[in-house]
Amino acid sequence: MLPKKLNDKQTINGWAFFDWANSSYALVISVAIFPNYFIRMTDDFINVMGMQISNSSLYAFAISFAYLLIALMLPVLSGVADYSGRKLFFLKIFTTLGSISCAGLFFFKGMPQVGIALTFF
C-alpha cells in the first residue's frame, strides 16, 4: 500500500467540489424545490395502505423514514468501506445512485407516480 500524501491539493479540491455539489443538492432539491412541487402535484389527502394521509404528512414521513434508514445503514457501510479500503468505490456507487435518483424525479408528474417520487427522492 502506498503511503498517503498529506494535504494533497488534488484530493482536497476533489472533496471540496463533492461537498459543494452535495450541499447544493440538499438546498435546491430537498428544501426549496421538491417539497413545494410535491405538495402542488398531489391531492390534499393520499390513500396509503388504506389510510388517508395529508400530502405534507406523507412527505414528512418519507423524509423521516429515509433518515432512519440512513442512520441504520451508515455505521455498517462506513465500517465496510473503512475495513476494505474501498472508500472511493463506495463514493462512486452512492454518487451515481444519487444522480440517478435525482434524474428519476423527472418522471413524477402527479398522483399516479407518488410512489416513484418518494422512492427517487
Coordinates of C-alpha atoms in Angstrom, one line a residue:
M1 CA 0.0 0.0 0.0
L2 CA 1.4 3.4 -1.0
P3 CA 1.8 6.0 1.7
K4 CA -0.8 8.7 1.6
K5 CA 0.3 12.2 0.8
L6 CA -0.7 14.6 3.5
N7 CA -2.5 17.8 2.3
D8 CA -2.6 16.7 -1.3
K9 CA -4.1 19.7 -3.2
Q10 CA -6.0 17.5 -5.7
T11 CA -7.6 15.4 -3.0
I12 CA -8.6 18.5 -1.0
N13 CA -10.1 20.1 -4.2
G14 CA -12.0 16.9 -5.0
W15 CA -13.6 16.7 -1.6
A16 CA -14.4 20.4 -1.7
F17 CA -16.2 20.1 -5.0
F18 CA -18.0 17.0 -3.8
D19 CA -19.2 18.9 -0.7
W20 CA -20.2 21.9 -2.8
A21 CA -22.3 19.7 -5.1
N22 CA -23.8 17.8 -2.2
S23 CA -24.8 20.9 -0.4
S24 CA -26.4 22.5 -3.5
Y25 CA -28.5 19.3 -3.9
A26 CA -29.7 19.5 -0.3
L27 CA -30.6 23.1 -0.6
V28 CA -32.2 23.2 -4.0
I29 CA -33.9 19.8 -4.3
S30 CA -34.5 18.8 -0.7
V31 CA -35.5 22.2 0.7
A32 CA -36.6 24.6 -2.0
I33 CA -38.0 22.8 -5.0
F34 CA -39.2 19.3 -4.4
P35 CA -41.3 19.9 -1.2
N36 CA -43.3 22.6 -2.9
Y37 CA -43.6 20.6 -6.2
F38 CA -44.7 17.5 -4.3
I39 CA -47.4 19.4 -2.4
R40 CA -48.7 21.1 -5.5
M41 CA -48.7 18.0 -7.7
T42 CA -50.5 15.7 -5.2
D43 CA -54.0 15.7 -3.8
D44 CA -54.5 17.1 -0.3
F45 CA -55.0 13.6 1.0
I46 CA -53.3 10.4 -0.3
N47 CA -54.5 6.9 0.3
V48 CA -51.6 4.9 1.7
M49 CA -52.4 1.3 2.7
G50 CA -56.0 2.1 3.4
M51 CA -55.3 5.2 5.4
Q52 CA -55.9 8.8 4.3
I53 CA -52.7 10.9 4.9
S54 CA -52.2 14.5 4.1
N55 CA -49.7 15.1 1.3
S56 CA -47.4 17.2 3.6
S57 CA -47.5 14.5 6.3
L58 CA -46.6 11.8 3.7
Y59 CA -43.7 13.9 2.6
A60 CA -42.6 14.3 6.2
F61 CA -42.9 10.6 6.9
A62 CA -40.9 9.8 3.7
I63 CA -38.1 12.1 4.9
S64 CA -38.2 10.6 8.4
F65 CA -38.0 7.1 7.0
A66 CA -35.1 8.0 4.7
Y67 CA -33.1 9.5 7.6
L68 CA -33.9 6.5 9.8
L69 CA -32.7 4.2 7.0
I70 CA -29.5 6.2 6.7
A71 CA -28.9 6.2 10.4
L72 CA -29.2 2.4 10.5
M73 CA -27.1 1.7 7.4
L74 CA -24.4 4.3 7.8
P75 CA -22.4 2.6 10.6
V76 CA -22.3 -0.7 8.7
L77 CA -21.5 0.8 5.3
S78 CA -18.8 3.1 6.6
G79 CA -17.3 0.2 8.6
V80 CA -17.2 -1.9 5.4
A81 CA -15.7 0.9 3.4
D82 CA -13.0 1.6 6.0
Y83 CA -12.1 -2.0 6.6
S84 CA -12.0 -3.0 2.9
G85 CA -10.2 0.2 1.9
R86 CA -12.7 0.9 -0.8
K87 CA -13.9 4.3 0.2
L88 CA -13.6 5.7 -3.4
F89 CA -15.6 2.8 -4.7
F90 CA -18.4 3.5 -2.2
L91 CA -18.3 7.2 -3.0
K92 CA -18.7 6.4 -6.8
I93 CA -21.6 4.0 -6.2
F94 CA -23.6 6.3 -3.9
T95 CA -22.8 9.4 -6.0
T96 CA -24.1 7.5 -9.1
L97 CA -27.2 6.3 -7.1
G98 CA -27.9 9.9 -6.0
S99 CA -27.6 11.2 -9.6
I100 CA -29.9 8.6 -10.9
S101 CA -32.4 9.2 -8.2
C102 CA -32.3 13.0 -8.8
A103 CA -32.8 12.4 -12.6
G104 CA -35.7 9.9 -11.7
L105 CA -37.7 12.8 -10.2
F106 CA -38.3 13.9 -13.8
F107 CA -40.9 11.1 -14.1
F108 CA -43.0 12.4 -11.2
K109 CA -46.0 14.1 -12.9
G110 CA -48.7 13.9 -10.3
M111 CA -50.8 11.5 -8.3
P112 CA -50.2 8.2 -10.3
Q113 CA -46.4 8.5 -9.7
V114 CA -46.4 9.3 -5.9
G115 CA -44.6 6.1 -5.2
I116 CA -42.0 6.8 -7.8
A117 CA -41.4 10.3 -6.5
L118 CA -40.9 9.2 -2.9
T119 CA -38.7 6.3 -3.9
F120 CA -36.4 8.5 -6.1
F121 CA -36.4 11.4 -3.6

